[in-house]
Short mmCIF file of C-alpha atoms and ligand atoms in Angstrom, two decimals:
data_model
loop_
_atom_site.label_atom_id
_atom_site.label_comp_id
_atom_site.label_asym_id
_atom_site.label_seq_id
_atom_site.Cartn_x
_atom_site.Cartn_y
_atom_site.Cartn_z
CA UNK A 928 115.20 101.74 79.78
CA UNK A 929 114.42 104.75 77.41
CA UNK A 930 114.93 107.01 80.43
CA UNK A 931 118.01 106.08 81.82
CA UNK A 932 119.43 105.90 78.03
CA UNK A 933 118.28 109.27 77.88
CA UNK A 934 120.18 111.00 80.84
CA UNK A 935 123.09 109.11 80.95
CA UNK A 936 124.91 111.31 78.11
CA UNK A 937 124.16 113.85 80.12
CA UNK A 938 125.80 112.77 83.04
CA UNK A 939 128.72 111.22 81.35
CA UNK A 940 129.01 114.98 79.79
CA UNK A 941 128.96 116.47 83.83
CA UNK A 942 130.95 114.15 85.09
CA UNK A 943 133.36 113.36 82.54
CA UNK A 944 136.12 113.82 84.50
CA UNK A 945 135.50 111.06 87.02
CA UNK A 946 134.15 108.01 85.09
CA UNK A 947 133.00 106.72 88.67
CA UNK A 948 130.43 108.72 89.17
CA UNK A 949 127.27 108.49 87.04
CA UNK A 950 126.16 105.66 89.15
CA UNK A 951 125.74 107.33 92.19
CA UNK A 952 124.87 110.59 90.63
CA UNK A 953 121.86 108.60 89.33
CA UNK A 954 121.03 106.94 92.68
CA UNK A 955 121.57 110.46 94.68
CA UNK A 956 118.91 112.14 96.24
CA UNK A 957 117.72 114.99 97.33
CA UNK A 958 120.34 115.03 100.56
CA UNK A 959 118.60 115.14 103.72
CA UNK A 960 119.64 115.78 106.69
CA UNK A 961 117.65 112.56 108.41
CA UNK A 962 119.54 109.47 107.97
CA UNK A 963 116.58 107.13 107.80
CA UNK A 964 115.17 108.91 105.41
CA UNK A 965 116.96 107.49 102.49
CA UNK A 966 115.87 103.96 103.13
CA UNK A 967 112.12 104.81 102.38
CA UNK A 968 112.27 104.41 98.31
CA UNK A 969 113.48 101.70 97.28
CA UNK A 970 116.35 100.97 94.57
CA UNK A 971 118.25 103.37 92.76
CA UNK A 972 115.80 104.21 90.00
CA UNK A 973 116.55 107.31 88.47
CA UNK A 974 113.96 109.52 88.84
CA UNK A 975 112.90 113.70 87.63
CA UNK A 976 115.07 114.57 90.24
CA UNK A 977 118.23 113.79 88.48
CA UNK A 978 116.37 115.72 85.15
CA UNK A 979 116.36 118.56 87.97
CA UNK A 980 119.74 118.22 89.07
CA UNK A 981 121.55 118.50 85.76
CA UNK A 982 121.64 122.01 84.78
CA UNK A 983 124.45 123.01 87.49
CA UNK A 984 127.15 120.10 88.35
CA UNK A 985 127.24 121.62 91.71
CA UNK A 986 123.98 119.49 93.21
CA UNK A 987 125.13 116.43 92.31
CA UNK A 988 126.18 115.37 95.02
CA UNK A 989 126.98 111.85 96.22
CA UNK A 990 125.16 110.03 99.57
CA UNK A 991 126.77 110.21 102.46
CA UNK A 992 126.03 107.01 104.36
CA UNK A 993 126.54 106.57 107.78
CA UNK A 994 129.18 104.01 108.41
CA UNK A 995 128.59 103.52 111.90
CA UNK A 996 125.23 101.90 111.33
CA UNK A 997 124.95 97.82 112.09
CA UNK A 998 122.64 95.39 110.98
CA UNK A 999 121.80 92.00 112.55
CA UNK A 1000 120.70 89.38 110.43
CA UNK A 1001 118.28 86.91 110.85
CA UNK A 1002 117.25 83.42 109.30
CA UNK A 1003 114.78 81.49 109.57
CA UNK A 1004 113.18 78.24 108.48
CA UNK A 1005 109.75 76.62 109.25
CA UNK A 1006 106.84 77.90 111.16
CA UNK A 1007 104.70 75.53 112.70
CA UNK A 1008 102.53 75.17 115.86
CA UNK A 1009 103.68 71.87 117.11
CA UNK A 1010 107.84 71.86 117.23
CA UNK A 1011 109.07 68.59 116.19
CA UNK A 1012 112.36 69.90 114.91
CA UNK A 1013 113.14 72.34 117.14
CA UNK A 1014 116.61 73.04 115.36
CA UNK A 1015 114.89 74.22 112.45
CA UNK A 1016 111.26 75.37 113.38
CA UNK A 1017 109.23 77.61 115.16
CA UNK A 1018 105.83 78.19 116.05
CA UNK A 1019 104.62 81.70 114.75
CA UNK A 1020 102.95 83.09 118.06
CA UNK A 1021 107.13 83.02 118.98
CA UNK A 1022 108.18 84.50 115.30
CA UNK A 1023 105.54 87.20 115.66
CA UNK A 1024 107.22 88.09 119.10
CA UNK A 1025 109.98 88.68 117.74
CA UNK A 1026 108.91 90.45 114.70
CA UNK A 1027 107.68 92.57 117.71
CA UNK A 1028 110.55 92.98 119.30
CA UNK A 1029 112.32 94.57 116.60
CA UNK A 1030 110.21 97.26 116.23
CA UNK A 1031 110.03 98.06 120.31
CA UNK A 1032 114.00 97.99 120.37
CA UNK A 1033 113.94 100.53 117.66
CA UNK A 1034 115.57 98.50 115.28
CA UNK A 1035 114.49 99.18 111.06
CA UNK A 1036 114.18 95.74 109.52
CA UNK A 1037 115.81 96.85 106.31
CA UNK A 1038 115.76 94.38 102.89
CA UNK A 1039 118.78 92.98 102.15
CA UNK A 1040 119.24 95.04 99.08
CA UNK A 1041 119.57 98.01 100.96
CA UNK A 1042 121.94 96.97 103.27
CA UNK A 1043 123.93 95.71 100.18
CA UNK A 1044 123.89 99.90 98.50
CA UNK A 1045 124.79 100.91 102.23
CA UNK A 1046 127.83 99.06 101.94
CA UNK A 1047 128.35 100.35 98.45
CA UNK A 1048 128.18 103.71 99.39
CA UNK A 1049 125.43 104.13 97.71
CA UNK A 1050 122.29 104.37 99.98
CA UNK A 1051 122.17 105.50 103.25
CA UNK A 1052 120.29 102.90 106.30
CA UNK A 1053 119.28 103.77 109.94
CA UNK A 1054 121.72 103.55 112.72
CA UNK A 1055 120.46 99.82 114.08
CA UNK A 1056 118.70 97.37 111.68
CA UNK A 1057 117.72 93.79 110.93
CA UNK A 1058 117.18 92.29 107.83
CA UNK A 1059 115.29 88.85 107.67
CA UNK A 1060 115.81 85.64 105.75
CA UNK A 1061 113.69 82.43 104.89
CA UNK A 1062 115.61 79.62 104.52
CA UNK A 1063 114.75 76.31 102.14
CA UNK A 1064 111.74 77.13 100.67
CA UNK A 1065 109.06 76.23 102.97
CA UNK A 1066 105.30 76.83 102.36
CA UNK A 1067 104.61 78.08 105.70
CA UNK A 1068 106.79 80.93 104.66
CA UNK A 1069 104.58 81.87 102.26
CA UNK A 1070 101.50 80.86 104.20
CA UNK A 1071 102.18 81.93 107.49
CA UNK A 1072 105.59 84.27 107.85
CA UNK A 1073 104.53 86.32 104.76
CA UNK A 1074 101.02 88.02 105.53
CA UNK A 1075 102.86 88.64 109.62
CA UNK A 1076 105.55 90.59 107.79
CA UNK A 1077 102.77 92.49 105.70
CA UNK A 1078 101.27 93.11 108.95
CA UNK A 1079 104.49 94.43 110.25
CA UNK A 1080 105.21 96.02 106.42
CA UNK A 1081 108.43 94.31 106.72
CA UNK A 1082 110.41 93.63 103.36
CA UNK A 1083 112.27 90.13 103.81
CA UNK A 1084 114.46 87.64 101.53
CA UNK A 1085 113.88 84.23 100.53
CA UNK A 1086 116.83 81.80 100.06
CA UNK A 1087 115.80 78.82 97.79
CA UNK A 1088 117.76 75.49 96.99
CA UNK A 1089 116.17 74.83 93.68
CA UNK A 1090 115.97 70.87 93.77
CA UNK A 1091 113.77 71.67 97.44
CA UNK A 1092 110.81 73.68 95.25
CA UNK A 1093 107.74 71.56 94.76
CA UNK A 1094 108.42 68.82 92.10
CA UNK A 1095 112.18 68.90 92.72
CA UNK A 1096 114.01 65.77 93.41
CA UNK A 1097 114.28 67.01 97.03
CA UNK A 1098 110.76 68.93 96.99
CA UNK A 1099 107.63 67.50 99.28
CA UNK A 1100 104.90 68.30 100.30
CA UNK A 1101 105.75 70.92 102.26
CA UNK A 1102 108.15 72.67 100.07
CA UNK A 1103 106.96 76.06 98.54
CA UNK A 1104 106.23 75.82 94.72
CA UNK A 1105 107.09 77.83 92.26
CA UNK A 1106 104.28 79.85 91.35
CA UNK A 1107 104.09 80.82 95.17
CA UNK A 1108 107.74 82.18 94.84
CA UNK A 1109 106.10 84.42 91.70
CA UNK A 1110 103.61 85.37 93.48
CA UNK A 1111 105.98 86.66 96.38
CA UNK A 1112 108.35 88.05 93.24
CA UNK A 1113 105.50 90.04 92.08
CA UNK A 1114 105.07 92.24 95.66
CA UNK A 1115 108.43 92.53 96.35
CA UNK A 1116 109.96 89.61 98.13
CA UNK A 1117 113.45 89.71 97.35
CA UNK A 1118 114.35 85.66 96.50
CA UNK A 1119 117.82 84.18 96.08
CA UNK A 1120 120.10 81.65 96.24
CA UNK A 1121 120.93 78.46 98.42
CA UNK A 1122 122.49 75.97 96.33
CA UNK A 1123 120.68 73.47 94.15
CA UNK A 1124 120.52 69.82 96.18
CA UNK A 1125 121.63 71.74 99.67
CA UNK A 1126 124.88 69.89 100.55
CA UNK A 1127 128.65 70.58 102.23
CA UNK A 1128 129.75 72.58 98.77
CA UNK A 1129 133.53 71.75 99.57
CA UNK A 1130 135.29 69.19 98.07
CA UNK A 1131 136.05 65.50 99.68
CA UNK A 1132 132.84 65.38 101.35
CA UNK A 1133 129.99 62.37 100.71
CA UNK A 1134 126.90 63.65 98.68
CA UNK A 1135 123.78 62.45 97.82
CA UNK A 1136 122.94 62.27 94.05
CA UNK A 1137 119.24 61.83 93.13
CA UNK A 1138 118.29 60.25 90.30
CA UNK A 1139 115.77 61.63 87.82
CA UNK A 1140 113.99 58.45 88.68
CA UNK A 1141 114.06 59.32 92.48
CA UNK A 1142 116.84 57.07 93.19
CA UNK A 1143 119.23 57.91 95.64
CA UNK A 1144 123.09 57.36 95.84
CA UNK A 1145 125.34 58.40 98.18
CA UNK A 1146 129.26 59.24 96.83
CA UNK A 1147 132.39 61.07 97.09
CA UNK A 1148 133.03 63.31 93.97
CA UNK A 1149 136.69 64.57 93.12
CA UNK A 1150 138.31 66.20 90.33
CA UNK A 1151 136.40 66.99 87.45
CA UNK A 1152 133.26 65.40 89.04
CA UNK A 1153 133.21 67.50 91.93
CA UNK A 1154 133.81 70.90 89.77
CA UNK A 1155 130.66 69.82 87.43
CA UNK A 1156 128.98 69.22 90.79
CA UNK A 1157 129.92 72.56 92.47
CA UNK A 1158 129.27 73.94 89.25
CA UNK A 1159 125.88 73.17 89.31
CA UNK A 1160 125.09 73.97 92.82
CA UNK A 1161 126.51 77.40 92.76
CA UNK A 1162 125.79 79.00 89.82
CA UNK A 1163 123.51 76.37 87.69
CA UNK A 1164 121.10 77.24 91.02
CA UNK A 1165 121.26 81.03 90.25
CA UNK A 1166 120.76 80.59 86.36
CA UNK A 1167 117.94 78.60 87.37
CA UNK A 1168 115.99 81.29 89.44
CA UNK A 1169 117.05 83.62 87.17
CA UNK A 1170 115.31 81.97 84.01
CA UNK A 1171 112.36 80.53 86.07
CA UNK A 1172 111.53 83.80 87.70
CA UNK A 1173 113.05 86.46 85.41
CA UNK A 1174 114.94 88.12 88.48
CA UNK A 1175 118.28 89.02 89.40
CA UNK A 1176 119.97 87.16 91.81
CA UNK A 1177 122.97 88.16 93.47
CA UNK A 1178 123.01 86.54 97.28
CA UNK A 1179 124.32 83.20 97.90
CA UNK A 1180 123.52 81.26 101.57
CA UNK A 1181 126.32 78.66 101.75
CA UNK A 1182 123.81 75.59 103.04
CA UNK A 1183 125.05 74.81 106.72
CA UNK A 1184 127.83 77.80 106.05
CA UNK A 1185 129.90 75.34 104.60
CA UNK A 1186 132.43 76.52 102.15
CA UNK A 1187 136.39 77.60 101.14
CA UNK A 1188 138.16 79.63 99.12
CA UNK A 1189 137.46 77.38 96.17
CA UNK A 1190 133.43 77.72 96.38
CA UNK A 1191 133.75 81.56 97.32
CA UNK A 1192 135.75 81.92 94.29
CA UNK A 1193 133.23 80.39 91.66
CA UNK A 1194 130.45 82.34 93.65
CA UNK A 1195 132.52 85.58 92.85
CA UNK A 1196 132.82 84.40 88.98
CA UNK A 1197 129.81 83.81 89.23
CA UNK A 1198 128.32 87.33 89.75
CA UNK A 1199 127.29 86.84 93.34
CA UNK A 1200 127.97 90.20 95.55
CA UNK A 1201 127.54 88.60 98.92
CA UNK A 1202 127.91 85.27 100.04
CA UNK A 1203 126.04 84.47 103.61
CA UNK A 1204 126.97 81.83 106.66
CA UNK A 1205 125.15 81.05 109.64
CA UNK A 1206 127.70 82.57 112.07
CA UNK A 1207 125.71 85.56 113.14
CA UNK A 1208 127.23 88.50 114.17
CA UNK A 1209 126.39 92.58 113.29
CA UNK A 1210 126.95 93.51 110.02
CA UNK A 1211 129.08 96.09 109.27
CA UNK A 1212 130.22 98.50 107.01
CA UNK A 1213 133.61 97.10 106.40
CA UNK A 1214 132.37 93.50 106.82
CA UNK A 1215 133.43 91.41 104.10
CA UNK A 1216 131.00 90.26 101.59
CA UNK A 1217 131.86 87.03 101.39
CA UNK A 1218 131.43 86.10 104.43
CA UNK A 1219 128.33 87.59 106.27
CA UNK A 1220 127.05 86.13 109.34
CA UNK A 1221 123.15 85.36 110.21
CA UNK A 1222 121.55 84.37 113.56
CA UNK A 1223 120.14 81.13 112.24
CA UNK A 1224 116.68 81.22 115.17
CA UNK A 1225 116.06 77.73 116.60
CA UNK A 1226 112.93 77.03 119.10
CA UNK A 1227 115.28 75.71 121.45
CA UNK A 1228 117.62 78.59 121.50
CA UNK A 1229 115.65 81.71 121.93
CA UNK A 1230 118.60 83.00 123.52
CA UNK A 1231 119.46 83.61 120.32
CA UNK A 1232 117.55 86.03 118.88
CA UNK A 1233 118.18 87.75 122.20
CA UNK A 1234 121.60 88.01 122.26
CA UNK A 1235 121.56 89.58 118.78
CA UNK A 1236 119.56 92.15 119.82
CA UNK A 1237 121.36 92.86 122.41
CA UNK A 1238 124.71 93.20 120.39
CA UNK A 1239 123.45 95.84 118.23
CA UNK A 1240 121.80 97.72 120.92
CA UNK A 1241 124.39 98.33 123.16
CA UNK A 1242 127.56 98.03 119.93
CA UNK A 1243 126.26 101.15 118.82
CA UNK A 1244 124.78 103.14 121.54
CA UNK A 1245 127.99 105.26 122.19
CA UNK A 1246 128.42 106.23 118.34
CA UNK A 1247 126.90 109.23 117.20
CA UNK A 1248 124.56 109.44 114.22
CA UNK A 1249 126.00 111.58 111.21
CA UNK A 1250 123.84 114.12 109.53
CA UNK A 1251 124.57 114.37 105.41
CA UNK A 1252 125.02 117.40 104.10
CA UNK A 1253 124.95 118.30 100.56
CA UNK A 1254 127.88 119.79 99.24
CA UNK A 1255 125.90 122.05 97.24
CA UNK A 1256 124.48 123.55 100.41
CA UNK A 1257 128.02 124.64 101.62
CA UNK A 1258 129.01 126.89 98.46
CA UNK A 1259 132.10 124.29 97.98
CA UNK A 1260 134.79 125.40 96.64
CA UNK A 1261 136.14 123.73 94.41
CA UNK A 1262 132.59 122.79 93.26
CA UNK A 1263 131.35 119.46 93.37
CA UNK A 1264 132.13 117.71 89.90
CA UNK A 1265 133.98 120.68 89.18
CA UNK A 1266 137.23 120.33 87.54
CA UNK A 1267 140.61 122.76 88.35
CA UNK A 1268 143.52 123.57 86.55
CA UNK A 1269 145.77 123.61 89.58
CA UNK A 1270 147.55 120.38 91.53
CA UNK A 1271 147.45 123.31 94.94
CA UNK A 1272 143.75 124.25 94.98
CA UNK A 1273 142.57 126.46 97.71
CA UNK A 1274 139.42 124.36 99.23
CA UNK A 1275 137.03 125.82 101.08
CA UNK A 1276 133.15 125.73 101.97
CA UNK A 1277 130.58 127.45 104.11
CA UNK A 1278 129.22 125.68 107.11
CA UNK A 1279 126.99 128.48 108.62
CA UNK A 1280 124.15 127.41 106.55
CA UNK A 1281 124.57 123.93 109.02
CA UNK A 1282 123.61 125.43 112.12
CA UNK A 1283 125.97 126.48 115.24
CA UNK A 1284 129.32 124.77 114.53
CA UNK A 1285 131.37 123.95 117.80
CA UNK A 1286 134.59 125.58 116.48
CA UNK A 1287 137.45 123.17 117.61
CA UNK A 1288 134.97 120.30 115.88
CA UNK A 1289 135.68 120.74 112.05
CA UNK A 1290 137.52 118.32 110.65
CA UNK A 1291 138.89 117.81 106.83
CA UNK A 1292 140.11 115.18 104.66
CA UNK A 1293 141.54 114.87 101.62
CA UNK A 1294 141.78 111.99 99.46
CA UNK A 1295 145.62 111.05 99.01
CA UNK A 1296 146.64 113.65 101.82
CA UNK A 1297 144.43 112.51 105.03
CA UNK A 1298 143.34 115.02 107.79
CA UNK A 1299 144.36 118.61 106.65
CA UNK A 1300 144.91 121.38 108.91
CA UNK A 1301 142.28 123.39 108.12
CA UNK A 1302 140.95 126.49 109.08
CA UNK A 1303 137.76 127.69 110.37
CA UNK A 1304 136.43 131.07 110.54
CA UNK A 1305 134.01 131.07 113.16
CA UNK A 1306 132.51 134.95 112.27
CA UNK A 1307 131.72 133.64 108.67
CA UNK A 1308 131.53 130.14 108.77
CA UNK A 1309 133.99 129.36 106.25
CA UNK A 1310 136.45 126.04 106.70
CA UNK A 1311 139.04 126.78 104.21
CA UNK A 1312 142.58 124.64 103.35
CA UNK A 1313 145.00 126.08 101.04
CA UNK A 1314 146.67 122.40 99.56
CA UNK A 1315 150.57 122.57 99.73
CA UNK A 1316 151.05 119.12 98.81
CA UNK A 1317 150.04 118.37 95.28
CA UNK A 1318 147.46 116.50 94.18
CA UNK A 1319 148.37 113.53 92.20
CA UNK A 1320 145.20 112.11 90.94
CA UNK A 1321 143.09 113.67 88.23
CA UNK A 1322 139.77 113.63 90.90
CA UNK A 1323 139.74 114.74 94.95
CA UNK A 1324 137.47 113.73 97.02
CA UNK A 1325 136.78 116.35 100.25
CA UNK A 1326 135.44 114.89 103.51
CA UNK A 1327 133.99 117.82 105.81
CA UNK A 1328 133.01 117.12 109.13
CA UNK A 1329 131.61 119.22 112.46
CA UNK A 1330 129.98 119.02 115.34
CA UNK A 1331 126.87 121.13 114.92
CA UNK A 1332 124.17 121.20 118.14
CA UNK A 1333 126.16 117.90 119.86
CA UNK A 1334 125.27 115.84 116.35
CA UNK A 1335 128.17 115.17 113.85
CA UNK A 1336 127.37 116.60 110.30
CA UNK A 1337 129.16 115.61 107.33
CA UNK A 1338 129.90 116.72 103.53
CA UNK A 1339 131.57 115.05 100.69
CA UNK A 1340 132.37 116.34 97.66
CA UNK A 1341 135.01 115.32 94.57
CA UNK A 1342 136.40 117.75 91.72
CA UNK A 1343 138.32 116.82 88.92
CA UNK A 1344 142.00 118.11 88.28
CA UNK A 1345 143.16 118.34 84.84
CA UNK A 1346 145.75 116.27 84.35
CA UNK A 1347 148.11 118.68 82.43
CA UNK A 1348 147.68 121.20 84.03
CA UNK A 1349 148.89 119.20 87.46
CA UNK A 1350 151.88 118.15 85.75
CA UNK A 1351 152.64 121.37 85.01
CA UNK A 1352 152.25 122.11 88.07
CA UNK A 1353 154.73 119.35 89.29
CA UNK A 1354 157.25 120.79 87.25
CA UNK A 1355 157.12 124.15 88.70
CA UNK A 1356 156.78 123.16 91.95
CA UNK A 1357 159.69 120.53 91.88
CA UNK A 1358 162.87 122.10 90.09
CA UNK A 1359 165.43 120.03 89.57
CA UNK A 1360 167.01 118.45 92.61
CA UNK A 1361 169.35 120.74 94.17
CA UNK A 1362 171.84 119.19 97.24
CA UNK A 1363 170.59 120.62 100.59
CA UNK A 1364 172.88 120.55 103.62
ZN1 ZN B 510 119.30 75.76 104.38
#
């Protein structure tokens, strides 16, 4: 806590211009050039790099993710050797298989965090991926699943309806128990929510009330009833992990992908950022987060898991991977985080430092204008746009793009414009009406 208390004045001071900002200029990194490099640490701790970064505005710059990546989702429950439910089980020689399969299609099983700062913006994830999920709160997924995904180093997420944990009033023998979910807290396991009694959340429907006793009643709740209910199941659940484990949970898997507007709307007040279904389908990056699909795997529906793997390996086999490029690399100008005292700034940046740029490639965009005709100097690199339009908002945001060696490469940057100095600008630039014609 000391640190980040430490550096955030000084980021505030770089960026004050565009309040925005300090969060990703704390998560940036080093850019690189590899997309899948970015998913290798994990969070966005700030680290010496940003203590690095600071003296000169210009290398702050922010991740550029690639928005053409997809991501499959997976979730599963038990793992046992003899099926007797096959809607819910499966044996693990068939779960390791397919933990197999992932890696020979070439697909990164990501954690779900990750693919929650891709579509943030914030952290960049590899063109195909998977992430996996544990339903219920089984103790074969702690006994079984978990030491295969160490073997396969795979990070995964477990999705707990509270009243299922060992000792609950819904909690067996076979249910995990609670100091097994600490243990998987403590190396990483990322664990979240999935309701408290696991029941149709919406309104109207008959649910089953236990007892503290154990005893058993089945009813319809309305009104008031059903909102202390709902209550309960969607946020008391998350409270709950939150206290019993000391974590942060901010996933919600909407048992049997039952919900409405209602129940997605006290998830949202409730501080959930994504809200999961068992509608599988690839992620991506303009999915909404309220409503993201998973493959739910089934013994007697390999086909499945097949299918899904299949959608993301042929969905985005035409699209080309994006290369980032730091801003700071291309001698912007304006600088990144740099803030002008004109609404018509002359933009411009260097690409030869890129590599061999296929001329007609180079594309720009400018926040509030679009794509800009700009120009591009093959014999020195430089793209350059003289605006002509002015800029109404105190920041721009530049989007540079080329083809460089048959691979797309890519560049953002923002600089501030001071706002008086723009309006000034209006003024000159738009006397008073005069009749034309
Ligand atoms: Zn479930």
């Amino acid at each position: 806590m000391m640190i980040r208390f430490a550096i955030l004045p000084l980021i505030l001071a770089l960026n004050f211009s565009m309040c925005k900002r300090h969060e990703s200029a704390a998560n940036s990194q080093p850019v690189s050039s590899s997309p899948t490099s970015a998913t290798t640490t994990a969070g966005g701790s700030p680290g010496p790099g940003v203590a690095g970064a600071a003296p000169s505005p210009s290398k702050i710059t922010k991740t550029v993710v690639d928005q053409t990546a997809q991501t499959i989702i997976f979730c599963y429950h038990r793992l046992v050797d003899k099926i007797r439910y096959p809607g819910t089980e499966i044996t693990p020689a068939a779960f390791e298989a397919e933990m197999k399969q992932l890696k020979d299609a070439g697909i990164t099983v990501i954690s779900m965090q990750d693919l929650l700062a891709w579509k943030r913006g914030d952290k960049n994830i590899p063109p195909r991926c998977a992430v996996i999920t544990f339903d219920d709160g089984w103790k074969s997924q702690y006994e079984v699943a978990w030491p295969m995904m160490k073997k396969f180093g795979y990070p995964f997420l477990m999705f707990i309806y509270t009243e299922g944990v060992r000792g609950g009033s819904l909690g067996g023998g076979e249910a995990i128990t609670w100091e097994q979910l600490a243990d998987m807290r403590d190396n990483g396991v990322d664990i979240q929510a999935h309701s408290a009694t696991h029941q149709d959340l919406r309104e109207g429907h008959n649910i089953m009330l236990a007892a503290p006793g154990g005893k058993r009643t089945r009813t319809k709740l309305t009104g008031p009833q059903y909102e202390q209910w709902v209550q309960n199941e969607v946020v008391g659940s998350k409270q709950l992990l939150e206290q019993r484990l000391g974590i942060k949970v901010n996933c919600f898997a909407v048992p049997f992908g039952s919900y409405n507007e209602h129940v997605k709307e006290i998830a949202r007040n409730a501080g959930y950022e994504a809200m999961f279904t068992v509608y599988g389908q690839p992620i991506t990056f303009t999915s909404p987060l309220d409503s993201l699909g998973r493959y739910a795997i089934e013994a007697n529906k390999p086909k499945v898991f097949a299918d899904a793997v299949k959608m993301i390996g042929t969905s985005s086999g035409g699209a080309a991977a994006v290369a980032e490029v730091g801003a700071a690399n291309l001698s912007t100008q304006p600088a990144d985080g740099e803030t002008v005292h004109t609404a018509l700034p002359l933009i411009k940046a260097n690409l030869s430092r890129v590599g061999a740029i296929e001329p007609g490639s180079v594309q720009m965009r400018v926040s509030g204008l679009g794509v800009v005709p700009v120009s591009y100097d093959p014999k020195t690199g430089t793209a350059s746009y003289q605006v002509t339009q002015k800029l109404r908002e105190t920041s721009c945001t530049v989007i540079l793009s080329a083809k460089s060696e048959g691979k797309k490469v890519e560049a953002h940057w923002t600089f501030g414009i001071d706002a008086t100095a723009a309006a000034a600008a209006k003024a000159k630039a738009s006397p008073s009406p005069t009749v034309k014609k």
